[in-house]
Amino acid sequence: MANTLKLEIVTPESKVYSEDVDMVTLPGIEGEMGIFPMHVPLMTQLAAGELSVRKGGQEFFLAVGEGFVEITGERVSILTDMAIAAENIDEAKAEEARQRAEARLAEKLDDEEVAMVKATLDHSLAQLRVKRRHR
Amino acid sequence: MPSTRDIRRRIKSVKSTAQITKAMQMVASSKMRKAQLAALAGRPYAVLMNRVILSASQDSQDFVHPLMEKREIRKRGVLAVSTDKGLCGALNSNMAREVMKLDRDTTVFVTAGKKGAQFIARTKRMLAAEFLYKDAPVFAEARAISKKLQEMFLNGEVDCVDVIFTRFVNTLTQRVEVRRLLPIGETQMLLNETSVTSQPKAEQEQRATPEAGGLEHLFEPGAEHVLGAILPHFLNFIVYQVLLEAKASEHSARMVAMKNATDNAKQLIKDLTLEYNKLRQANITKELLEITTAQMALG
């Protein structure tokens, strides 16, 4: 059986990542999950946060937004609305987005807008968290 | 026999038409590039999402989400995606042809785009709702449409929902397609076509073989919860993708139509100019002839 996982990360805008990796740690909605090859098939929701990938002794980090994950023994498919590699995160921009979102939340909004602003806030927080941890 | 002045006038009017079509062609082609990129960029997401849903729906036999419930089809809901403006070749009439095939009494329409709504109204079919979408479709527009469709399905107003739209194949080819949206599970047909045209082979093979050993998926935190979250999102996204495809098709079709119009106008100008020159020459010859005859008669 394969001893690597095929990790696919896709966002509505593009295919961000598609490679064979050794291990994936992802922020599930019920807590962090480490996925090794031969994992039982599983479907879950993804929370905004940090996703780390181990490949050949090296580790990569990505900031991801909410989404869905499908895991099979040899494959991890991640559908999310945001995925940015740690080195591509623009901290100043994320910080600015966070502040804007927080300011917007203070205003009166209907439910749909609140959900949207919250999502942006989560995105920027996830980016900031990843960036600050891996400096 | 038209006079030289008539011909001159025609040339002028054809020229200004050519100018307009040329300008429209330019506008369409710049919009087309953007729309095409957007449509193509969304496809991998749609394909992967499709695969995820497919395996998820197979593995959750004990739980049927309301959006996946199969019912006997008495009323059909159809989402007809058209353009807002004309002058885009056969796009809208192709769609209209598909609409004509549907049974008038048992089909309820929801439209996106003005032309479709006009057509449904003109042919006196049932129109439940009418939506507009912008030149660059945004997700919120798709969400509004998909929300309406879901409501109709869940209320039992309709027993299935189809979508008629033009899929963007390439700049010269756009194809009208009818696909099932609801109940989900039959939806898998929706994007198969896409994978054939745009996905590399390996991807297709991977899609073709069902997950190894047919192991059942676990759901965390539970099938109900996960499916409840992913299915509406899936629909929203599919509708969004459909809008993007429709837009890409529209701009491509318009670009081609306008290019043809410009070419035709140029050809017409050429022919008219030739005719004009001939006529002018004939007039001169005639006048010369008259002058010489007059002189001979006098002399």
GROMACS .gro file of C-alpha atoms in nm:
model
  434
    1MET     CA    1   0.000   0.000   0.000
    2ALA     CA    2   0.107   0.351  -0.055
    3ASN     CA    3   0.299   0.514   0.223
    4THR     CA    4   0.236   0.864   0.109
    5LEU     CA    5  -0.078   1.070   0.097
    6LYS     CA    6  -0.191   1.263  -0.204
    7LEU     CA    7  -0.282   1.602  -0.073
    8GLU     CA    8  -0.506   1.819  -0.284
    9ILE     CA    9  -0.605   2.167  -0.178
   10VAL     CA   10  -0.849   2.344  -0.404
   11THR     CA   11  -1.012   2.683  -0.370
   12PRO     CA   12  -1.277   2.832  -0.598
   13GLU     CA   13  -1.006   3.038  -0.765
   14SER     CA   14  -0.745   2.776  -0.828
   15LYS     CA   15  -0.585   2.448  -0.742
   16VAL     CA   16  -0.343   2.552  -0.470
   17TYR     CA   17  -0.163   2.235  -0.392
   18SER     CA   18  -0.143   1.886  -0.532
   19GLU     CA   19   0.142   1.668  -0.415
   20ASP     CA   20   0.232   1.346  -0.241
   21VAL     CA   21   0.315   1.408   0.123
   22ASP     CA   22   0.396   1.208   0.435
   23MET     CA   23   0.159   1.363   0.682
   24VAL     CA   24  -0.101   1.636   0.709
   25THR     CA   25  -0.216   1.814   1.021
   26LEU     CA   26  -0.534   2.005   0.972
   27PRO     CA   27  -0.770   2.213   1.183
   28GLY     CA   28  -1.090   2.006   1.192
   29ILE     CA   29  -1.406   2.156   1.329
   30GLU     CA   30  -1.371   1.937   1.638
   31GLY     CA   31  -1.003   1.996   1.691
   32GLU     CA   32  -0.670   1.935   1.523
   33MET     CA   33  -0.627   1.616   1.329
   34GLY     CA   34  -0.309   1.451   1.217
   35ILE     CA   35  -0.357   1.239   0.909
   36PHE     CA   36  -0.114   0.964   0.814
   37PRO     CA   37  -0.141   0.734   0.515
   38MET     CA   38  -0.391   0.450   0.557
   39HIS     CA   39  -0.623   0.664   0.759
   40VAL     CA   40  -0.981   0.538   0.770
   41PRO     CA   41  -1.209   0.715   0.524
   42LEU     CA   42  -1.347   1.021   0.690
   43MET     CA   43  -1.535   1.333   0.601
   44THR     CA   44  -1.532   1.640   0.812
   45GLN     CA   45  -1.550   2.013   0.809
   46LEU     CA   46  -1.247   2.232   0.819
   47ALA     CA   47  -1.218   2.530   1.049
   48ALA     CA   48  -1.013   2.836   0.967
   49GLY     CA   49  -0.661   2.791   1.095
   50GLU     CA   50  -0.323   2.644   1.028
   51LEU     CA   51  -0.258   2.344   0.814
   52SER     CA   52   0.081   2.181   0.823
   53VAL     CA   53   0.223   1.939   0.573
   54ARG     CA   54   0.519   1.709   0.628
   55LYS     CA   55   0.704   1.598   0.323
   56GLY     CA   56   1.044   1.430   0.317
   57GLY     CA   57   1.146   1.562   0.659
   58GLN     CA   58   1.041   1.916   0.583
   59GLU     CA   59   0.737   2.096   0.705
   60PHE     CA   60   0.522   2.346   0.519
   61PHE     CA   61   0.252   2.562   0.664
   62LEU     CA   62  -0.057   2.708   0.507
   63ALA     CA   63  -0.333   2.928   0.636
   64VAL     CA   64  -0.673   2.790   0.539
   65GLY     CA   65  -1.031   2.910   0.563
   66GLU     CA   66  -1.340   2.706   0.639
   67GLY     CA   67  -1.417   2.420   0.413
   68PHE     CA   68  -1.452   2.048   0.383
   69VAL     CA   69  -1.211   1.760   0.395
   70GLU     CA   70  -1.243   1.418   0.250
   71ILE     CA   71  -0.990   1.164   0.368
   72THR     CA   72  -0.930   0.820   0.226
   73GLY     CA   73  -0.643   0.582   0.284
   74GLU     CA   74  -0.429   0.741   0.019
   75ARG     CA   75  -0.578   1.080  -0.042
   76VAL     CA   76  -0.670   1.399   0.141
   77SER     CA   77  -0.892   1.636  -0.054
   78ILE     CA   78  -0.945   1.976   0.092
   79LEU     CA   79  -1.206   2.217  -0.036
   80THR     CA   80  -1.172   2.555   0.118
   81ASP     CA   81  -1.239   2.915   0.035
   82MET     CA   82  -0.887   3.026   0.118
   83ALA     CA   83  -0.546   2.866   0.124
   84ILE     CA   84  -0.223   3.064   0.139
   85ALA     CA   85   0.124   2.930   0.200
   86ALA     CA   86   0.297   3.079   0.505
   87GLU     CA   87   0.566   3.248   0.300
   88ASN     CA   88   0.309   3.422   0.081
   89ILE     CA   89   0.115   3.579   0.362
   90ASP     CA   90   0.127   3.954   0.370
   91GLU     CA   91   0.112   4.034   0.738
   92ALA     CA   92   0.032   4.402   0.703
   93LYS     CA   93  -0.253   4.325   0.466
   94ALA     CA   94  -0.396   4.056   0.690
   95GLU     CA   95  -0.375   4.284   0.990
   96GLU     CA   96  -0.555   4.556   0.799
   97ALA     CA   97  -0.824   4.312   0.685
   98ARG     CA   98  -0.869   4.200   1.045
   99GLN     CA   99  -0.921   4.553   1.166
  100ARG     CA  100  -1.160   4.632   0.887
  101ALA     CA  101  -1.363   4.321   0.959
  102GLU     CA  102  -1.376   4.398   1.330
  103ALA     CA  103  -1.492   4.750   1.258
  104ARG     CA  104  -1.760   4.616   1.028
  105LEU     CA  105  -1.882   4.373   1.292
  106ALA     CA  106  -1.954   4.663   1.524
  107GLU     CA  107  -2.202   4.800   1.272
  108LYS     CA  108  -2.556   4.675   1.231
  109LEU     CA  109  -2.565   4.404   0.973
  110ASP     CA  110  -2.807   4.136   0.868
  111ASP     CA  111  -2.725   3.773   0.927
  112GLU     CA  112  -2.578   3.706   0.588
  113GLU     CA  113  -2.343   4.000   0.612
  114VAL     CA  114  -2.238   3.901   0.959
  115ALA     CA  115  -2.150   3.555   0.832
  116MET     CA  116  -1.947   3.705   0.551
  117VAL     CA  117  -1.759   3.948   0.771
  118LYS     CA  118  -1.694   3.675   1.026
  119ALA     CA  119  -1.547   3.460   0.753
  120THR     CA  120  -1.311   3.737   0.645
  121LEU     CA  121  -1.215   3.792   1.005
  122ASP     CA  122  -1.139   3.423   1.048
  123HIS     CA  123  -0.931   3.426   0.733
  124SER     CA  124  -0.720   3.717   0.843
  125LEU     CA  125  -0.678   3.575   1.193
  126ALA     CA  126  -0.567   3.242   1.052
  127GLN     CA  127  -0.313   3.417   0.830
  128LEU     CA  128  -0.178   3.622   1.116
  129ARG     CA  129  -0.151   3.321   1.343
  130VAL     CA  130   0.042   3.121   1.088
  131LYS     CA  131   0.269   3.410   1.000
  132ARG     CA  132   0.357   3.504   1.355
  133ARG     CA  133   0.433   3.150   1.456
  134HIS     CA  134   0.674   3.081   1.173
  135ARG     CA  135   0.892   3.378   1.156
  136MET     CA  136  -3.069   5.189  -6.090
  137PRO     CA  137  -2.959   5.369  -5.774
  138SER     CA  138  -2.791   5.704  -5.811
  139THR     CA  139  -2.433   5.764  -5.701
  140ARG     CA  140  -2.566   5.959  -5.408
  141ASP     CA  141  -2.772   5.665  -5.283
  142ILE     CA  142  -2.471   5.440  -5.295
  143ARG     CA  143  -2.258   5.694  -5.116
  144ARG     CA  144  -2.514   5.709  -4.843
  145ARG     CA  145  -2.525   5.334  -4.806
  146ILE     CA  146  -2.149   5.315  -4.782
  147LYS     CA  147  -2.154   5.570  -4.506
  148SER     CA  148  -2.418   5.388  -4.307
  149VAL     CA  149  -2.247   5.051  -4.344
  150LYS     CA  150  -1.923   5.209  -4.234
  151SER     CA  151  -2.071   5.342  -3.915
  152THR     CA  152  -2.231   5.006  -3.841
  153ALA     CA  153  -1.892   4.845  -3.889
  154GLN     CA  154  -1.746   5.089  -3.644
  155ILE     CA  155  -1.999   4.996  -3.380
  156THR     CA  156  -1.961   4.623  -3.426
  157LYS     CA  157  -1.586   4.663  -3.418
  158ALA     CA  158  -1.608   4.847  -3.087
  159MET     CA  159  -1.840   4.583  -2.944
  160GLN     CA  160  -1.601   4.315  -3.057
  161MET     CA  161  -1.316   4.480  -2.871
  162VAL     CA  162  -1.520   4.518  -2.554
  163ALA     CA  163  -1.642   4.160  -2.571
  164SER     CA  164  -1.298   4.019  -2.628
  165SER     CA  165  -1.149   4.194  -2.329
  166LYS     CA  166  -1.439   4.080  -2.111
  167MET     CA  167  -1.415   3.736  -2.261
  168ARG     CA  168  -1.060   3.685  -2.143
  169LYS     CA  169  -1.153   3.760  -1.787
  170ALA     CA  170  -1.471   3.554  -1.796
  171GLN     CA  171  -1.294   3.256  -1.949
  172LEU     CA  172  -1.023   3.258  -1.686
  173ALA     CA  173  -1.282   3.278  -1.411
  174ALA     CA  174  -1.481   2.989  -1.555
  175LEU     CA  175  -1.175   2.769  -1.596
  176ALA     CA  176  -1.038   2.852  -1.252
  177GLY     CA  177  -1.354   2.731  -1.082
  178ARG     CA  178  -1.356   2.394  -1.250
  179PRO     CA  179  -1.107   2.200  -1.035
  180TYR     CA  180  -1.298   2.303  -0.724
  181ALA     CA  181  -1.625   2.197  -0.877
  182VAL     CA  182  -1.483   1.864  -0.990
  183LEU     CA  183  -1.330   1.783  -0.654
  184MET     CA  184  -1.641   1.891  -0.471
  185ASN     CA  185  -1.839   1.670  -0.699
  186ARG     CA  186  -1.626   1.371  -0.618
  187VAL     CA  187  -1.648   1.436  -0.247
  188ILE     CA  188  -2.025   1.463  -0.258
  189LEU     CA  189  -2.049   1.153  -0.467
  190SER     CA  190  -1.860   0.935  -0.225
  191ALA     CA  191  -2.032   1.096   0.069
  192SER     CA  192  -2.377   1.033  -0.068
  193GLN     CA  193  -2.297   0.669  -0.130
  194ASP     CA  194  -2.177   0.620   0.222
  195SER     CA  195  -2.458   0.769   0.417
  196GLN     CA  196  -2.738   0.526   0.338
  197ASP     CA  197  -2.887   0.545   0.682
  198PHE     CA  198  -2.931   0.917   0.656
  199VAL     CA  199  -3.102   1.096   0.370
  200HIS     CA  200  -3.062   1.469   0.365
  201PRO     CA  201  -3.377   1.653   0.251
  202LEU     CA  202  -3.185   1.791  -0.046
  203MET     CA  203  -3.102   1.438  -0.160
  204GLU     CA  204  -3.450   1.297  -0.130
  205LYS     CA  205  -3.572   1.140  -0.450
  206ARG     CA  206  -3.938   1.189  -0.525
  207GLU     CA  207  -4.169   1.099  -0.805
  208ILE     CA  208  -4.145   1.384  -1.053
  209ARG     CA  209  -4.472   1.562  -1.099
  210LYS     CA  210  -4.348   1.916  -1.119
  211ARG     CA  211  -4.017   2.013  -1.265
  212GLY     CA  212  -3.826   2.321  -1.175
  213VAL     CA  213  -3.590   2.459  -1.436
  214LEU     CA  214  -3.328   2.724  -1.397
  215ALA     CA  215  -3.275   2.885  -1.735
  216VAL     CA  216  -2.955   3.082  -1.761
  217SER     CA  217  -2.946   3.330  -2.048
  218THR     CA  218  -2.781   3.658  -2.130
  219ASP     CA  219  -2.905   4.007  -2.053
  220LYS     CA  220  -2.839   4.148  -2.396
  221GLY     CA  221  -2.873   4.022  -2.747
  222LEU     CA  222  -2.619   4.035  -3.029
  223CYS     CA  223  -2.447   3.722  -2.915
  224GLY     CA  224  -2.510   3.481  -3.195
  225ALA     CA  225  -2.734   3.181  -3.145
  226LEU     CA  226  -2.680   3.157  -2.772
  227ASN     CA  227  -3.026   3.253  -2.656
  228SER     CA  228  -3.215   3.085  -2.936
  229ASN     CA  229  -3.033   2.762  -2.861
  230MET     CA  230  -3.145   2.791  -2.504
  231ALA     CA  231  -3.498   2.875  -2.612
  232ARG     CA  232  -3.504   2.560  -2.819
  233GLU     CA  233  -3.428   2.352  -2.511
  234VAL     CA  234  -3.697   2.534  -2.319
  235MET     CA  235  -3.952   2.460  -2.592
  236LYS     CA  236  -3.895   2.088  -2.545
  237LEU     CA  237  -4.022   2.101  -2.188
  238ASP     CA  238  -4.381   2.041  -2.094
  239ARG     CA  239  -4.557   2.372  -2.044
  240ASP     CA  240  -4.794   2.262  -1.768
  241THR     CA  241  -4.561   2.081  -1.535
  242THR     CA  242  -4.254   2.299  -1.557
  243VAL     CA  243  -4.182   2.598  -1.341
  244PHE     CA  244  -3.906   2.830  -1.451
  245VAL     CA  245  -3.656   3.036  -1.264
  246THR     CA  246  -3.444   3.254  -1.486
  247ALA     CA  247  -3.112   3.426  -1.463
  248GLY     CA  248  -3.062   3.693  -1.724
  249LYS     CA  249  -3.318   3.914  -1.896
  250LYS     CA  250  -3.348   3.738  -2.229
  251GLY     CA  251  -3.459   3.414  -2.070
  252ALA     CA  252  -3.721   3.588  -1.859
  253GLN     CA  253  -3.856   3.768  -2.165
  254PHE     CA  254  -3.878   3.447  -2.358
  255ILE     CA  255  -4.059   3.261  -2.079
  256ALA     CA  256  -4.302   3.547  -2.039
  257ARG     CA  257  -4.363   3.577  -2.411
  258THR     CA  258  -4.441   3.208  -2.451
  259LYS     CA  259  -4.663   3.224  -2.141
  260ARG     CA  260  -4.488   2.965  -1.932
  261MET     CA  261  -4.476   2.955  -1.556
  262LEU     CA  262  -4.213   3.187  -1.416
  263ALA     CA  263  -4.146   3.155  -1.046
  264ALA     CA  264  -3.863   3.398  -1.009
  265GLU     CA  265  -3.635   3.610  -1.216
  266PHE     CA  266  -3.278   3.691  -1.127
  267LEU     CA  267  -3.012   3.910  -1.278
  268TYR     CA  268  -2.643   3.857  -1.270
  269LYS     CA  269  -2.366   4.099  -1.345
  270ASP     CA  270  -2.094   4.090  -1.602
  271ALA     CA  271  -1.861   3.950  -1.342
  272PRO     CA  272  -2.089   3.721  -1.143
  273VAL     CA  273  -2.041   3.739  -0.767
  274PHE     CA  274  -2.103   3.460  -0.526
  275ALA     CA  275  -2.389   3.643  -0.354
  276GLU     CA  276  -2.591   3.638  -0.676
  277ALA     CA  277  -2.545   3.265  -0.709
  278ARG     CA  278  -2.640   3.219  -0.347
  279ALA     CA  279  -2.966   3.406  -0.394
  280ILE     CA  280  -3.059   3.189  -0.690
  281SER     CA  281  -2.965   2.866  -0.524
  282LYS     CA  282  -3.154   2.962  -0.210
  283LYS     CA  283  -3.470   3.010  -0.412
  284LEU     CA  284  -3.422   2.676  -0.584
  285GLN     CA  285  -3.366   2.496  -0.257
  286GLU     CA  286  -3.676   2.653  -0.108
  287MET     CA  287  -3.886   2.545  -0.402
  288PHE     CA  288  -3.754   2.194  -0.375
  289LEU     CA  289  -3.789   2.165   0.000
  290ASN     CA  290  -4.141   2.311   0.002
  291GLY     CA  291  -4.245   2.046  -0.245
  292GLU     CA  292  -4.332   2.305  -0.508
  293VAL     CA  293  -4.117   2.108  -0.748
  294ASP     CA  294  -3.986   1.753  -0.732
  295CYS     CA  295  -3.662   1.812  -0.914
  296VAL     CA  296  -3.462   2.104  -1.041
  297ASP     CA  297  -3.276   2.114  -1.369
  298VAL     CA  298  -3.054   2.381  -1.509
  299ILE     CA  299  -3.028   2.487  -1.872
  300PHE     CA  300  -2.714   2.679  -1.948
  301THR     CA  301  -2.448   2.718  -2.212
  302ARG     CA  302  -2.123   2.553  -2.124
  303PHE     CA  303  -1.812   2.725  -2.240
  304VAL     CA  304  -1.604   2.480  -2.443
  305ASN     CA  305  -1.379   2.722  -2.627
  306THR     CA  306  -1.408   3.059  -2.790
  307LEU     CA  307  -1.579   2.919  -3.096
  308THR     CA  308  -1.791   2.653  -2.931
  309GLN     CA  309  -2.051   2.688  -2.663
  310ARG     CA  310  -2.291   2.407  -2.594
  311VAL     CA  311  -2.633   2.418  -2.438
  312GLU     CA  312  -2.664   2.168  -2.158
  313VAL     CA  313  -2.946   2.047  -1.943
  314ARG     CA  314  -2.838   1.907  -1.610
  315ARG     CA  315  -3.004   1.794  -1.293
  316LEU     CA  316  -2.938   2.006  -0.985
  317LEU     CA  317  -3.173   1.864  -0.727
  318PRO     CA  318  -3.208   1.616  -0.571
  319ILE     CA  319  -2.837   1.601  -0.513
  320GLY     CA  320  -2.682   1.270  -0.590
  321GLU     CA  321  -2.804   1.282  -0.944
  322THR     CA  322  -2.603   1.596  -0.967
  323GLN     CA  323  -2.288   1.408  -1.044
  324MET     CA  324  -2.376   1.429  -1.410
  325LEU     CA  325  -2.340   1.800  -1.391
  326LEU     CA  326  -1.968   1.820  -1.415
  327ASN     CA  327  -1.865   1.501  -1.583
  328GLU     CA  328  -1.850   1.681  -1.909
  329THR     CA  329  -1.612   1.933  -1.764
  330SER     CA  330  -1.363   1.674  -1.668
  331VAL     CA  331  -1.361   1.533  -2.017
  332THR     CA  332  -1.274   1.865  -2.171
  333SER     CA  333  -1.047   2.020  -1.918
  334GLN     CA  334  -0.900   1.761  -1.685
  335PRO     CA  335  -0.585   1.568  -1.751
  336LYS     CA  336  -0.623   1.197  -1.809
  337ALA     CA  337  -0.486   1.083  -1.477
  338GLU     CA  338  -0.750   1.281  -1.301
  339GLN     CA  339  -1.022   1.113  -1.495
  340GLU     CA  340  -0.899   0.769  -1.418
  341GLN     CA  341  -0.882   0.855  -1.057
  342ARG     CA  342  -1.237   0.970  -1.073
  343ALA     CA  343  -1.349   0.666  -1.257
  344THR     CA  344  -1.227   0.414  -1.000
  345PRO     CA  345  -1.440   0.436  -0.691
  346GLU     CA  346  -1.255   0.467  -0.364
  347ALA     CA  347  -1.047   0.165  -0.283
  348GLY     CA  348  -1.228  -0.130  -0.137
  349GLY     CA  349  -1.553   0.058  -0.097
  350LEU     CA  350  -1.477   0.145   0.264
  351GLU     CA  351  -1.744   0.352   0.426
  352HIS     CA  352  -1.668   0.704   0.523
  353LEU     CA  353  -1.691   0.813   0.879
  354PHE     CA  354  -1.843   1.151   0.936
  355GLU     CA  355  -1.726   1.392   1.192
  356PRO     CA  356  -1.926   1.535   1.366
  357GLY     CA  357  -2.189   1.317   1.201
  358ALA     CA  358  -2.336   1.268   0.858
  359GLU     CA  359  -2.627   1.496   0.926
  360HIS     CA  360  -2.406   1.781   1.028
  361VAL     CA  361  -2.144   1.749   0.756
  362LEU     CA  362  -2.392   1.694   0.476
  363GLY     CA  363  -2.610   1.971   0.611
  364ALA     CA  364  -2.318   2.206   0.570
  365ILE     CA  365  -2.169   2.083   0.247
  366LEU     CA  366  -2.480   2.028   0.036
  367PRO     CA  367  -2.613   2.386   0.035
  368HIS     CA  368  -2.261   2.510  -0.020
  369PHE     CA  369  -2.222   2.267  -0.305
  370LEU     CA  370  -2.538   2.394  -0.470
  371ASN     CA  371  -2.434   2.755  -0.428
  372PHE     CA  372  -2.107   2.679  -0.587
  373ILE     CA  373  -2.255   2.486  -0.875
  374VAL     CA  374  -2.491   2.771  -0.952
  375TYR     CA  375  -2.199   3.009  -0.933
  376GLN     CA  376  -1.998   2.796  -1.170
  377VAL     CA  377  -2.294   2.779  -1.406
  378LEU     CA  378  -2.314   3.158  -1.407
  379LEU     CA  379  -1.944   3.184  -1.480
  380GLU     CA  380  -1.971   2.937  -1.765
  381ALA     CA  381  -2.269   3.125  -1.904
  382LYS     CA  382  -2.084   3.453  -1.891
  383ALA     CA  383  -1.776   3.313  -2.057
  384SER     CA  384  -1.998   3.169  -2.329
  385GLU     CA  385  -2.182   3.494  -2.373
  386HIS     CA  386  -1.874   3.705  -2.420
  387SER     CA  387  -1.712   3.452  -2.649
  388ALA     CA  388  -2.025   3.422  -2.860
  389ARG     CA  389  -2.062   3.796  -2.878
  390MET     CA  390  -1.702   3.843  -2.975
  391VAL     CA  391  -1.737   3.596  -3.260
  392ALA     CA  392  -2.072   3.736  -3.371
  393MET     CA  393  -1.936   4.087  -3.375
  394LYS     CA  394  -1.625   3.982  -3.559
  395ASN     CA  395  -1.840   3.825  -3.828
  396ALA     CA  396  -2.052   4.136  -3.846
  397THR     CA  397  -1.748   4.356  -3.887
  398ASP     CA  398  -1.607   4.131  -4.159
  399ASN     CA  399  -1.937   4.131  -4.342
  400ALA     CA  400  -1.961   4.506  -4.324
  401LYS     CA  401  -1.611   4.540  -4.465
  402GLN     CA  402  -1.696   4.310  -4.754
  403LEU     CA  403  -2.014   4.506  -4.817
  404ILE     CA  404  -1.823   4.833  -4.824
  405LYS     CA  405  -1.583   4.686  -5.075
  406ASP     CA  406  -1.864   4.571  -5.303
  407LEU     CA  407  -2.050   4.899  -5.274
  408THR     CA  408  -1.740   5.102  -5.349
  409LEU     CA  409  -1.682   4.900  -5.662
  410GLU     CA  410  -2.039   4.952  -5.772
  411TYR     CA  411  -2.013   5.321  -5.695
  412ASN     CA  412  -1.700   5.364  -5.902
  413LYS     CA  413  -1.849   5.177  -6.191
  414LEU     CA  414  -2.156   5.393  -6.185
  415ARG     CA  415  -1.950   5.708  -6.161
  416GLN     CA  416  -1.742   5.602  -6.459
  417ALA     CA  417  -2.053   5.521  -6.658
  418ASN     CA  418  -2.194   5.864  -6.583
  419ILE     CA  419  -1.877   6.036  -6.697
  420THR     CA  420  -1.870   5.836  -7.017
  421LYS     CA  421  -2.231   5.918  -7.081
  422GLU     CA  422  -2.171   6.289  -7.030
  423LEU     CA  423  -1.868   6.289  -7.258
  424LEU     CA  424  -2.072   6.114  -7.520
  425GLU     CA  425  -2.343   6.375  -7.494
  426ILE     CA  426  -2.095   6.660  -7.524
  427THR     CA  427  -1.929   6.517  -7.835
  428THR     CA  428  -2.264   6.443  -8.001
  429ALA     CA  429  -2.379   6.795  -7.928
  430GLN     CA  430  -2.059   6.936  -8.075
  431MET     CA  431  -2.087   6.723  -8.387
  432ALA     CA  432  -2.445   6.836  -8.439
  433LEU     CA  433  -2.342   7.200  -8.405
  434GLY     CA  434  -2.034   7.171  -8.624
   0.00000   0.00000   0.00000
